[in-house]
Short mmCIF file of C-alpha atoms and ligand atoms in Angstrom, two decimals:
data_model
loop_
_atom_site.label_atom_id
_atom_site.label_comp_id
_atom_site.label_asym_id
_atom_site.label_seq_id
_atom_site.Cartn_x
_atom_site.Cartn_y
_atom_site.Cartn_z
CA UNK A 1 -22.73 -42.71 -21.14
CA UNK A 2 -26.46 -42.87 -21.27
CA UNK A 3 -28.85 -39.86 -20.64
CA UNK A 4 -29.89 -41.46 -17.29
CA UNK A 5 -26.78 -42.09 -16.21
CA UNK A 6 -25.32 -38.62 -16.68
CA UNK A 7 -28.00 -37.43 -14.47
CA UNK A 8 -27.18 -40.12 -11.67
CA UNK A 9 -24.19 -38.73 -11.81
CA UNK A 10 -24.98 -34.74 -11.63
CA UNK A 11 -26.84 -36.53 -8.37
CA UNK A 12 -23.75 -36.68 -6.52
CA UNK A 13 -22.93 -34.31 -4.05
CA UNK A 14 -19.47 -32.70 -4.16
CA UNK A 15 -17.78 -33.46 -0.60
CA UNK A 16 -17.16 -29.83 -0.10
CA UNK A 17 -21.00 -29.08 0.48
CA UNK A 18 -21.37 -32.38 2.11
CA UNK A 19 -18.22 -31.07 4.37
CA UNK A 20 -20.23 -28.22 5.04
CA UNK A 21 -23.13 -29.61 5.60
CA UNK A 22 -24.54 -29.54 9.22
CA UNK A 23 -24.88 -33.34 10.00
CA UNK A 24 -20.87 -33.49 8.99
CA UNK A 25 -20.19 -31.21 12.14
CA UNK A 26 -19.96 -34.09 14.55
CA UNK A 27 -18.02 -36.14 12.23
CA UNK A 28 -15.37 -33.88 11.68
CA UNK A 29 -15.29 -33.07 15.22
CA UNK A 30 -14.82 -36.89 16.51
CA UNK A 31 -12.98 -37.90 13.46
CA UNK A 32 -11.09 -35.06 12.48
CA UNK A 33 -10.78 -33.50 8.32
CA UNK A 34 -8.38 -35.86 7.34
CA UNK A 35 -10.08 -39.06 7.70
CA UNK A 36 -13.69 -37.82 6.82
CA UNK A 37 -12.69 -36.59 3.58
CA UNK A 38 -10.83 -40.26 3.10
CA UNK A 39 -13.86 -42.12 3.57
CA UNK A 40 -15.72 -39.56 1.22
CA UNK A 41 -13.77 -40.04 -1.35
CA UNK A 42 -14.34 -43.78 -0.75
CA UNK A 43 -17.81 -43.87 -0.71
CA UNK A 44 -17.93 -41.38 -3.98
CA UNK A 45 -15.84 -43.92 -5.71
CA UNK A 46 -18.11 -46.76 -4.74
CA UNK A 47 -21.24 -44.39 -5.84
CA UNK A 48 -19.92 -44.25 -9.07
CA UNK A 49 -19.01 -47.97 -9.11
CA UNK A 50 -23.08 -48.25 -8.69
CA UNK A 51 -24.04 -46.18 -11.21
CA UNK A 52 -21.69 -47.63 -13.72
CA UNK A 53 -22.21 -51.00 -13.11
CA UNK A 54 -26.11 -51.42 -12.04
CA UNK A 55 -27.30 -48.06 -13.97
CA UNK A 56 -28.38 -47.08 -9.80
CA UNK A 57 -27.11 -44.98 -6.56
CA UNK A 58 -26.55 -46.90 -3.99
CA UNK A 59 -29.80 -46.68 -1.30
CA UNK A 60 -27.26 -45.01 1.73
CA UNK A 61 -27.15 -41.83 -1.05
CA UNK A 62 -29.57 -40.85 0.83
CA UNK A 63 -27.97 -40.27 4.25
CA UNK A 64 -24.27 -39.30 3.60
CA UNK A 65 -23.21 -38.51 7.04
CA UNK A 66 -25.08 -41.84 8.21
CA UNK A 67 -22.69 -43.74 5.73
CA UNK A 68 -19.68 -41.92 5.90
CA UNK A 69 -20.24 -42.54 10.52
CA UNK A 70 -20.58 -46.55 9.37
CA UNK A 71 -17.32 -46.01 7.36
CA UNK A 72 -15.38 -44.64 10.08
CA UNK A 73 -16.97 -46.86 12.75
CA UNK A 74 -16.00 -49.67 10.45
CA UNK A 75 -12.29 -48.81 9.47
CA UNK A 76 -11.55 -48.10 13.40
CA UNK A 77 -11.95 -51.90 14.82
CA UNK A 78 -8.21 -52.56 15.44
CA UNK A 79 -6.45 -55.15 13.49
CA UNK A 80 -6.09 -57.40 16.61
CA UNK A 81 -9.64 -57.59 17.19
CA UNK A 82 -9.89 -59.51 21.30
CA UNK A 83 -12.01 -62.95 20.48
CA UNK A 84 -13.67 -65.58 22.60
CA UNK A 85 -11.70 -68.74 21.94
CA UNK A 86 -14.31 -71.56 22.02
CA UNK A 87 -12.69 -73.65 19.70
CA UNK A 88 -11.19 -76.47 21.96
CA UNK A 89 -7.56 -75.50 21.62
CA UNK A 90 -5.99 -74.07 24.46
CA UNK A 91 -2.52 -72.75 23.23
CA UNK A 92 -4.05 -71.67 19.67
CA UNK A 93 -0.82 -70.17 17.45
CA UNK A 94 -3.74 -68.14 15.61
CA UNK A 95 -5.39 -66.48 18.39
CA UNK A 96 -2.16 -65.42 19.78
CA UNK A 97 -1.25 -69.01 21.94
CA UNK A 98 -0.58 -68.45 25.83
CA UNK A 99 -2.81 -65.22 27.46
CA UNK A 100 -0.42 -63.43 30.07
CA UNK A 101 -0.42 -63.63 34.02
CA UNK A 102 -1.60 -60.50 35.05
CA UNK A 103 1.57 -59.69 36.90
CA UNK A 104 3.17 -59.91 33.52
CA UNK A 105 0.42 -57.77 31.91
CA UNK A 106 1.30 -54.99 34.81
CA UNK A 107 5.15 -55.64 33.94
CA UNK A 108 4.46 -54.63 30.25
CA UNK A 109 2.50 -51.97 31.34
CA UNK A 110 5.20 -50.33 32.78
CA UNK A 111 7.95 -50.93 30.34
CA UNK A 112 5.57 -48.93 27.74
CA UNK A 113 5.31 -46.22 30.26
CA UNK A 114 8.39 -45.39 31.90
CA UNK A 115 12.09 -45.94 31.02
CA UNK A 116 13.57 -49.50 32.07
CA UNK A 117 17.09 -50.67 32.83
CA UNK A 118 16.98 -52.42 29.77
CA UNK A 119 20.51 -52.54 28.92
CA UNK A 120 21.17 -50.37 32.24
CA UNK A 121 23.62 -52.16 35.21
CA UNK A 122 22.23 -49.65 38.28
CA UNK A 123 25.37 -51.16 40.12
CA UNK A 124 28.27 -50.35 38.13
CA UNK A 125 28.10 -48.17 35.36
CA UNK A 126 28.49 -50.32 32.94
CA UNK A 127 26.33 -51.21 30.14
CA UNK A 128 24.61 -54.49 30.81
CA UNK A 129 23.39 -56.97 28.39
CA UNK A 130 19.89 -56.95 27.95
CA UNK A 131 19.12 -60.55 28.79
CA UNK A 132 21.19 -60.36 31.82
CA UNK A 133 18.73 -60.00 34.50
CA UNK A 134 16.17 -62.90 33.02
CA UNK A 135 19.38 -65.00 32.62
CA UNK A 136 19.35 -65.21 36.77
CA UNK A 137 15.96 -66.73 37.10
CA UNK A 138 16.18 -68.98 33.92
CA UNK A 139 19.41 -70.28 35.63
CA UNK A 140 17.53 -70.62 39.04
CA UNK A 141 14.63 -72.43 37.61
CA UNK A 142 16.39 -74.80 35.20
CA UNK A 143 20.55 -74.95 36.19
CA UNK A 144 21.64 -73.76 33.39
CA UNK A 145 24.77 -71.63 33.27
CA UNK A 146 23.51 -69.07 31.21
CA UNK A 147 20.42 -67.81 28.80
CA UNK A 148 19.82 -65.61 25.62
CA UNK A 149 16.64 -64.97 24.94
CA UNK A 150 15.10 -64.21 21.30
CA UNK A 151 12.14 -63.78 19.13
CA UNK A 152 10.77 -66.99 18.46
CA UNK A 153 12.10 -70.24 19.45
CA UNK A 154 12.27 -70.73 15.40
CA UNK A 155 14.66 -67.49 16.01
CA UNK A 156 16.39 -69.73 18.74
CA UNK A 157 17.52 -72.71 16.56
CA UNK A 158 18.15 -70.32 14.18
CA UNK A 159 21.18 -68.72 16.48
CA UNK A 160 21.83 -71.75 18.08
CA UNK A 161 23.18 -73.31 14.77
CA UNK A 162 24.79 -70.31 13.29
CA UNK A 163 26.13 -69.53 16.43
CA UNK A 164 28.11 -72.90 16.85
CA UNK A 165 28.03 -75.22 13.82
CA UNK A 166 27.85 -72.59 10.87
CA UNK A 167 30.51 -74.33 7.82
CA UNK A 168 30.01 -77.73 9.63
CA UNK A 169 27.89 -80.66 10.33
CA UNK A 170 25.11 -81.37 12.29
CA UNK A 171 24.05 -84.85 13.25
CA UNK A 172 20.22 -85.48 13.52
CA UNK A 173 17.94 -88.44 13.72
CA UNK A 174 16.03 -88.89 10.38
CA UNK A 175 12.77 -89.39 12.43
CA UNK A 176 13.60 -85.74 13.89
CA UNK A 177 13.52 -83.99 10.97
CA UNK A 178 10.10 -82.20 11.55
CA UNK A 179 8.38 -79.14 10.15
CA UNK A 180 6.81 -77.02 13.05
CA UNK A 181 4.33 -75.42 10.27
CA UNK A 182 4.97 -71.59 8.88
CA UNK A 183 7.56 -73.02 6.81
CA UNK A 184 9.63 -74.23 9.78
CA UNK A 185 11.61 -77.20 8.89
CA UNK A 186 14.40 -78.48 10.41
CA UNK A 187 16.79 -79.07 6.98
CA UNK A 188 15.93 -75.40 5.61
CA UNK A 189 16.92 -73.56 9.05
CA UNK A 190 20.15 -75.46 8.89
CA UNK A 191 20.55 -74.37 5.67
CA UNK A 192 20.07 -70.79 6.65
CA UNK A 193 22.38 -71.18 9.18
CA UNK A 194 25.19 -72.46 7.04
CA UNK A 195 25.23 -76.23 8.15
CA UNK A 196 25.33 -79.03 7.13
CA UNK A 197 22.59 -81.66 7.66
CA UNK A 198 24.25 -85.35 8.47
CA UNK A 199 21.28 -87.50 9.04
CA UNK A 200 21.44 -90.49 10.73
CA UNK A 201 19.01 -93.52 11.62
CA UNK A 202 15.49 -94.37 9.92
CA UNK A 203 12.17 -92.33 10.25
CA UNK A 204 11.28 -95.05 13.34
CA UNK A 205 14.86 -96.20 14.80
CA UNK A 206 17.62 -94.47 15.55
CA UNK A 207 20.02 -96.20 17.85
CA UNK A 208 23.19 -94.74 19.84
CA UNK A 209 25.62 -96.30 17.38
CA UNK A 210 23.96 -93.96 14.07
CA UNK A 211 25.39 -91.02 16.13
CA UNK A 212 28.78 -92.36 17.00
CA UNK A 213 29.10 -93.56 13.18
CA UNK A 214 28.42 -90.42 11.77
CA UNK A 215 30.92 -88.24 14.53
CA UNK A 216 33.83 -87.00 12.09
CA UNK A 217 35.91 -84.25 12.45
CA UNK A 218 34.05 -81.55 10.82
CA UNK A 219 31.29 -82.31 13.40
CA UNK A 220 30.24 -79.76 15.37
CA UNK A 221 26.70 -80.37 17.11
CA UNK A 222 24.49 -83.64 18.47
CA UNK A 223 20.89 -82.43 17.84
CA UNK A 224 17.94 -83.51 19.45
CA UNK A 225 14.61 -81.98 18.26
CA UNK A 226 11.29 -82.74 20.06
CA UNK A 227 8.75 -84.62 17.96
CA UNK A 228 6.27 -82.12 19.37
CA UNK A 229 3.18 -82.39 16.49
CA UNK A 230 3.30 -85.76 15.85
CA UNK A 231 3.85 -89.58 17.00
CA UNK A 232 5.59 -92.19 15.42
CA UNK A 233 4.07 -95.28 17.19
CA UNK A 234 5.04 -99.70 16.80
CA UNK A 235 8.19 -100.62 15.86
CA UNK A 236 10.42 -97.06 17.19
CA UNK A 237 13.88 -96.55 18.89
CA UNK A 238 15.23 -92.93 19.57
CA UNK A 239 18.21 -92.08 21.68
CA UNK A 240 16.94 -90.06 25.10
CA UNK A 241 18.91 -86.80 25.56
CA UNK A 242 20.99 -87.80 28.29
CA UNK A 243 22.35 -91.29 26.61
CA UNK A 244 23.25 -88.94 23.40
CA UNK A 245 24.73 -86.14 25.73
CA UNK A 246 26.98 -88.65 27.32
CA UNK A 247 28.47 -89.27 23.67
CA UNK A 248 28.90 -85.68 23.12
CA UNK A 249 30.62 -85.90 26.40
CA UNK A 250 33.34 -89.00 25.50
CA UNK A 251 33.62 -87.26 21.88
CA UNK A 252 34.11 -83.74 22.75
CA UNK A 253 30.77 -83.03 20.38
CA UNK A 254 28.10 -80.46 22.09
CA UNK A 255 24.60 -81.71 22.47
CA UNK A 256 21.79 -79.33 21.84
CA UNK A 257 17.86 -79.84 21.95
CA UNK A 258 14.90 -78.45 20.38
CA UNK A 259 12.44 -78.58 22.98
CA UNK A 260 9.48 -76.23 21.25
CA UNK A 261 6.85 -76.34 23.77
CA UNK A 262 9.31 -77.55 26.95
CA UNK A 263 8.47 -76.81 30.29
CA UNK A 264 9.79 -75.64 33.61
CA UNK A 265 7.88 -77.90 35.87
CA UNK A 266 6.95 -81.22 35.16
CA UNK A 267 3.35 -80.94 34.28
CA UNK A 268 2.22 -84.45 35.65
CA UNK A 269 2.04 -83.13 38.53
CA UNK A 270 -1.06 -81.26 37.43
CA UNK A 271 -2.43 -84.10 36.27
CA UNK A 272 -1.52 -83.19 32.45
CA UNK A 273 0.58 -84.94 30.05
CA UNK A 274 4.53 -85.22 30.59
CA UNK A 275 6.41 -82.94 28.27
CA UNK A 276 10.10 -82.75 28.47
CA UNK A 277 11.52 -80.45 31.81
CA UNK A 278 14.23 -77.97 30.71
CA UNK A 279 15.85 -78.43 33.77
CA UNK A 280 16.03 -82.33 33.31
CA UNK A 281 17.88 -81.98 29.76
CA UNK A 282 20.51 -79.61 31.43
CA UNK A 283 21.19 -81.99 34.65
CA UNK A 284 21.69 -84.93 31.82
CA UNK A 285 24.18 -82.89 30.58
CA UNK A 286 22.85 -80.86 27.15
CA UNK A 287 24.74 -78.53 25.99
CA UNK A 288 21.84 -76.09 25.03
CA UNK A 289 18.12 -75.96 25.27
CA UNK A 290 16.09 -74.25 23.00
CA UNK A 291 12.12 -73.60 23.92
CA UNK A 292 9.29 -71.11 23.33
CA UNK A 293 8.11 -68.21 25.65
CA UNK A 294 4.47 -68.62 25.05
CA UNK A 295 3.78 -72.56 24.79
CA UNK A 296 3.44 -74.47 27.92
CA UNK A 297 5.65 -71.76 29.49
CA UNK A 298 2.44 -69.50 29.57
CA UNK A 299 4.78 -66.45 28.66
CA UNK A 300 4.92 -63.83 25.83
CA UNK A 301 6.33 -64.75 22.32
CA UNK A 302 10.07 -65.39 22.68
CA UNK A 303 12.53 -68.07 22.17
CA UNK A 304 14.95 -69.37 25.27
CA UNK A 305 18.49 -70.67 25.30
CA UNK A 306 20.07 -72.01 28.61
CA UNK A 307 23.19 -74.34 28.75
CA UNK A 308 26.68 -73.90 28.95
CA UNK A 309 28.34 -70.52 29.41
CA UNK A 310 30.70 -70.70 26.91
CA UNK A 311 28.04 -71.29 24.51
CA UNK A 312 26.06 -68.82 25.58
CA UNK A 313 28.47 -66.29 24.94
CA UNK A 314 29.11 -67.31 21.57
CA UNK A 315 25.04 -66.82 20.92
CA UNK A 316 25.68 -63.48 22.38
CA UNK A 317 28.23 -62.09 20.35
CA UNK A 318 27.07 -63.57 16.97
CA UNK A 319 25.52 -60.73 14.56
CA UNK A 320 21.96 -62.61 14.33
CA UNK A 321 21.37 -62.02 17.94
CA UNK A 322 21.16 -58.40 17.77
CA UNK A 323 18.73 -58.85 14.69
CA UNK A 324 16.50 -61.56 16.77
CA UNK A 325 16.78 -60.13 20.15
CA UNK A 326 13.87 -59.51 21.98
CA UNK A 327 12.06 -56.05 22.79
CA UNK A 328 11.82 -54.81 26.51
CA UNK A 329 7.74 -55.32 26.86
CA UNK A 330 8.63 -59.31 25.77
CA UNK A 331 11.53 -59.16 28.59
CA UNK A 332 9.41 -57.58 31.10
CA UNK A 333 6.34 -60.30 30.50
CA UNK A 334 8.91 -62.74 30.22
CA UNK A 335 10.72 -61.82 33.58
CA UNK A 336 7.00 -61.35 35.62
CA UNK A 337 5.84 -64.82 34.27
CA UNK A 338 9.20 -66.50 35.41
CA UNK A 339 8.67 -65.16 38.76
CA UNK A 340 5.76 -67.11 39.02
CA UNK A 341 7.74 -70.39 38.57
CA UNK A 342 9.32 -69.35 42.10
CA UNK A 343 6.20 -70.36 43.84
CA UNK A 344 4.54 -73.66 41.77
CA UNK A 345 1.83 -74.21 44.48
CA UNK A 346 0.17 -70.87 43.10
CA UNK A 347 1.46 -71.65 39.53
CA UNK A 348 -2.12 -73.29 38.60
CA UNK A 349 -3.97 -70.00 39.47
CA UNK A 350 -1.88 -67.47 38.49
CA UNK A 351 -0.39 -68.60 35.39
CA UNK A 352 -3.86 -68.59 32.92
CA UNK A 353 -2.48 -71.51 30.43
CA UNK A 354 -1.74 -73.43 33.15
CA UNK A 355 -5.49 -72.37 34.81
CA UNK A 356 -6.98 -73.25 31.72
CA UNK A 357 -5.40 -76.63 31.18
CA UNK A 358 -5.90 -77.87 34.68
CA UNK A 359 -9.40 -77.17 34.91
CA UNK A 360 -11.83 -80.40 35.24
CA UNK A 361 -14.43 -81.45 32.82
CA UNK A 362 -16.60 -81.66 35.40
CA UNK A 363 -16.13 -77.73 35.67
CA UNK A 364 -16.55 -77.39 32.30
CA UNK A 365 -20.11 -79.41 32.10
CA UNK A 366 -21.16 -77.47 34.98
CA UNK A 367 -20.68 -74.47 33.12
CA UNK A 368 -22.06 -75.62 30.13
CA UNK A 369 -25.17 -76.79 32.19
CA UNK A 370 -25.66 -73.19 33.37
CA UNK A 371 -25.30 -71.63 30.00
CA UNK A 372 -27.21 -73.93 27.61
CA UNK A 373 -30.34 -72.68 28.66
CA UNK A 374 -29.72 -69.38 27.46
CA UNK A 375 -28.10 -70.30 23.76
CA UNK A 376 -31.50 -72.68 24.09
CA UNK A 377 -33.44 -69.52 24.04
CA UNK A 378 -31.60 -67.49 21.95
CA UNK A 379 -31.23 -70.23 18.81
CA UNK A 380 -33.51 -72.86 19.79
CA UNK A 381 -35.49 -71.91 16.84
CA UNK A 382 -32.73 -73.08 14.49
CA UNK A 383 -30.56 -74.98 16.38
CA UNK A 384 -30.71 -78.19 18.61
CA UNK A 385 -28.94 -76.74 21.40
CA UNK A 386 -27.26 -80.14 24.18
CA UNK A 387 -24.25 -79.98 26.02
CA UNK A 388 -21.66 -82.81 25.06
CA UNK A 389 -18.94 -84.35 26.51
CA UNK A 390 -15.81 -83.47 24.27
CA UNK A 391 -11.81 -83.23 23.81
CA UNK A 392 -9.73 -80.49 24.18
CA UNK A 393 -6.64 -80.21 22.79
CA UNK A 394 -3.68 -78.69 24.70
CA UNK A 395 -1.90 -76.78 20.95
CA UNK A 396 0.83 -75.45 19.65
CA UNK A 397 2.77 -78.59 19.32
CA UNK A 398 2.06 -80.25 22.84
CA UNK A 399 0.88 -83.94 21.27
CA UNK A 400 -1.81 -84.24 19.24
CA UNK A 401 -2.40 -87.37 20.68
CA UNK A 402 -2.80 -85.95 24.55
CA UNK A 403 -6.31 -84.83 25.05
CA UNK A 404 -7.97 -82.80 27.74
CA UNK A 405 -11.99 -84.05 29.05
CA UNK A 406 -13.90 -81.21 28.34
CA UNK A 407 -17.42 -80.69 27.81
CA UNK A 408 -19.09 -78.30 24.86
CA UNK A 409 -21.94 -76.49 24.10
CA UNK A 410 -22.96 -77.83 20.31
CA UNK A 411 -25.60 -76.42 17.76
CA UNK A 412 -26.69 -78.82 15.69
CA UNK A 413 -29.03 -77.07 12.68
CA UNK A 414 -33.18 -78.52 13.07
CA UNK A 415 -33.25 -78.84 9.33
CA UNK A 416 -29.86 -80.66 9.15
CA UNK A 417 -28.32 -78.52 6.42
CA UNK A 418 -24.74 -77.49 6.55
CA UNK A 419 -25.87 -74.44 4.89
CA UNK A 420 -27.24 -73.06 8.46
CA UNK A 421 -24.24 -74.58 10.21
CA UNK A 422 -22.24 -72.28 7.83
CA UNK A 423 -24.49 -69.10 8.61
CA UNK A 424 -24.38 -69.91 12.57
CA UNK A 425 -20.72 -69.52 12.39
CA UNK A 426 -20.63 -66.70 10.37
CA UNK A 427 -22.68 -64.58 12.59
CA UNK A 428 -20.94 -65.62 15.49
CA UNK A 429 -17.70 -64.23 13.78
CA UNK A 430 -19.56 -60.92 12.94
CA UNK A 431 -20.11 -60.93 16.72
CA UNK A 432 -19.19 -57.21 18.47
CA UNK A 433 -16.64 -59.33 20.37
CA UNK A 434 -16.77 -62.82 17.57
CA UNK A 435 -16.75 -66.22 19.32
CA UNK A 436 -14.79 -68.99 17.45
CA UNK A 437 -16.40 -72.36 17.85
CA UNK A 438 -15.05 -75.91 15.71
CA UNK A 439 -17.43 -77.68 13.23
CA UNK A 440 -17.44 -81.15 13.43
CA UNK A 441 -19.87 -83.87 12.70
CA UNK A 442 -22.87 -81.75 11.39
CA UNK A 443 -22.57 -78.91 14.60
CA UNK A 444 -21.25 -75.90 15.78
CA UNK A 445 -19.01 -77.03 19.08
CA UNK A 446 -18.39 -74.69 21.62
CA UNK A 447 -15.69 -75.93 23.59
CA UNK A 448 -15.96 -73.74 26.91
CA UNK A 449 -12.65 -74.92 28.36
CA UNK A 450 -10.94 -71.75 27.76
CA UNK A 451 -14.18 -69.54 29.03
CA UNK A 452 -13.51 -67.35 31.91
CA UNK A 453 -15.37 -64.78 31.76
CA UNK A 454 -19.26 -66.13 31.24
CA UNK A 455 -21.00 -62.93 31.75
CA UNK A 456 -19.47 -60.83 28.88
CA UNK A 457 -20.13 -64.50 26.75
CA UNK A 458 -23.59 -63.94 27.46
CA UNK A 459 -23.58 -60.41 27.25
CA UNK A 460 -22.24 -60.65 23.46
CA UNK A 461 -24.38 -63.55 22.74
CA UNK A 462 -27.74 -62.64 24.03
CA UNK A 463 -27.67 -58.94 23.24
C1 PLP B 501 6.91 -74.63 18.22
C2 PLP B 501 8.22 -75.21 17.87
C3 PLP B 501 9.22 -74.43 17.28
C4 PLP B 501 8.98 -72.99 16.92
O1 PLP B 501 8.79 -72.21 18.06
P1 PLP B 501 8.20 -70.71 17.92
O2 PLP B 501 8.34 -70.15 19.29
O3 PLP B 501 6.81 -70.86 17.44
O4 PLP B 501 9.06 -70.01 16.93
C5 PLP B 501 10.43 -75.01 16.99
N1 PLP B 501 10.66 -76.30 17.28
C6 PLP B 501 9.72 -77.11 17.85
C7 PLP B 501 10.05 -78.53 18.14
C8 PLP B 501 8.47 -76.58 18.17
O5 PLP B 501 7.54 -77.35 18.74
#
């Protein structure tokens, strides 16, 4: 150790007499001993760092209690930190997919404060199941004879499988065998679950007669699984659910179907691309539909069975279920947004994925109109600020291929280098509330489809 550094280090202050110290008082009074002293102990540590490493203190030595406030400002942001999602992509898995109805937002609200007849029958006194009361309404909106509701619809196919096929085989088209992304692939759950995989088909054809070949007796399911992130196109064949549930029918063989996103109303009547209707699938006679709480559903996240009682039951009693079953504040969102299914002329205003995916580009530009000016004057120094017309995309596994008008706000850098484009977003992230934009073609797009609330954009921007 040099001299000079040995005197850097006698510099120091020892965090007892900084503790003391008067400009601590208010720290220790918002923040409380514990944590102070934490983040003093972290900031002596990264004092000595400097000295060791650049021969220096650090320039905050000189304000303690200013650094140690910054600290504890810092480490307090919450890990879910609320974002503005500009990026185009309305059901976005990493930004937390659908935003909750606000009746469903009160529902939660209340499960967290007050006790719940969660697994409570106020009739009898009996212990109820907890899915029993959702089970109603998902029977009521899709004719199904009964639900279980889980996690994840990954958690759903899961149960489904080890529920009813575990030590036997499952027949699946080989252009069905998809992987969702997170390591969900169709082969590896049915792995997990103790099946076994009997392909049939090609990755573009698979015709009625595959199926019926492959039907043995150790089979135990028909499996459909929606194609949802991708499209084979040309030369294709695939059996519809009701053709394949009729052979499950003459073969005594249940039929079950991954839906993913699936939906309870047919959404071309909103003008937005068809995606397979749960209740459709169970009137063509499928044994069991599997889909997710907070795709198109515009719920929390969970995973939904319906189909055939018998079924049902066996998902019920199987040991996974109580290790995937879902907590009461996912019930109660769940129940509150399936209410809203009870009354679809409102659906498009109260249910806010459904609000966001309906509204018109024309919207959109207006808004964008009305807010350029302002990002004009707040980056036109940098940036070439022009509102475009643009595509947004409806997410988590709705078709890649099924795009929404929209229009954007883009920022396109005066000098042309990327290197600006690169800063732009990062500043935007470091944003008190950070707004998520796409790059794409040499600009920072700012896809206000999903943009509800334009003041506090502006607010957070302009500031
Ligand atoms: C999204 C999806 C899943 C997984 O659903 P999660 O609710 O995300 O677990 C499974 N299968 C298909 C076809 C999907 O699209």
């Amino acid at each position: 150790m040099t001299t000079e550094n040995r005197s850097l280090y006698s510099q120091l202050p020892a965090t007892d007499r900084l503790l003391r110290h008067p400009s601590f008082l208010p720290l220790l009074e918002s923040w409380g001993h514990t944590q102070v002293v934490t983040a003093l102990q972290g900031l002596q540590q990264q004092a000595r760092r400097a000295i060791r490493e650049n021969g220096a203190l650090p320039a905050w030595c000189d304000d303690w209690a200013a650094q140690t406030a910054l600290t504890l400002a810092d480490q307090s942001a919450p890990a879910l930190r609320a974002v503005f999602n500009l990026s185009g992509t309305v059901l976005h898995t990493n930004l937390g997919r659908a935003l909750q109805a606000e009746t469903a937002i009160a529902a939660v609200t209340q499960a967290m404060r007050q006790p719940v007849t969660l697994e409570y029958d106020l009739d009898g006194a009996g212990r109820g199941h907890r899915d029993q009361a959702l089970a109603a309404l998902l029977c009521e909106l899709t004719g199904a004879e009964d639900a279980c509701i889980v996690n994840n619809n990954a958690a759903a196919v899961l149960l489904m499988l080890a529920a009813t096929a575990s030590g036997r085989e499952v027949v699946v088209s080989r252009g069905e065998l998809v992987e969702i992304g997170g390591a969900f692939r169709i082969p590896d759950v049915m792995r997990q679950a103790g099946c076994q995989l009997v392909e049939v088909g090609t990755t573009n054809r698979t015709h009625l007669k595959d199926y019926r070949a492959a039907i043995g007796d150790q089979t135990a399911l028909l499996m459909k699984v929606h194609t949802s992130n991708y499209q084979i196109e040309g030369f294709t064949a695939a059996v519809e659910e009701a053709a394949l549930a009729e052979l499950g029918e003459e073969t005594g063989v249940p039929t079950i179907a991954d839906l993913g996103s699936g939906s309870l109303v047919d959404y071309s009547r909103f003008g937005l691309p068809k995606e397979p209707v749960v209740r459709e699938l169970i009137s063509a006679g499928v044994s069991l539909v599997s889909f997710s709480g907070d795709k198109l559903l515009g719920g929390p996240q969970a995973g939904i069975v319906v189909g055939k009682k018998a079924l049902i039951e066996k998902l019920q009693r199987h040991p996974l279920k109580r290790a995937l079953r879902a907590d009461k504040m996912t019930l109660a969102a769940l129940d509150a947004t399936l209410r809203l299914y009870r009354h679809p002329e409102n659906l498009a205003q109260r249910l806010p994925t459904l609000r966001l995916l309906t509204r018109s580009a024309d919207d959109i530009r207006l808004q964008a109109a009305r807010l350029a000016p302002h990002i004009e004057a707040r980056f036109g120094d940098r940036f070439r600020v022009t509102v475009e017309p643009c595509l947004s995309q409806i997410g988590s596994g709705s078709l890649p291929v099924d795009r929404l008008p929209s229009a954007a706000i883009t920022l396109t850098p005066l000098d042309g280098r990327g290197s600006q484009l690169e800063a732009l977003s990062r500043e935007l992230r470091a944003l008190p509330v950070p707004v998520i934009g796409r790059l794409s073609e040499g600009r920072l797009w700012l896809d206000l489809r999903c943009l509800e609330d334009e003041a506090s954009l502006m607010e957070t921007l302009l500031k």
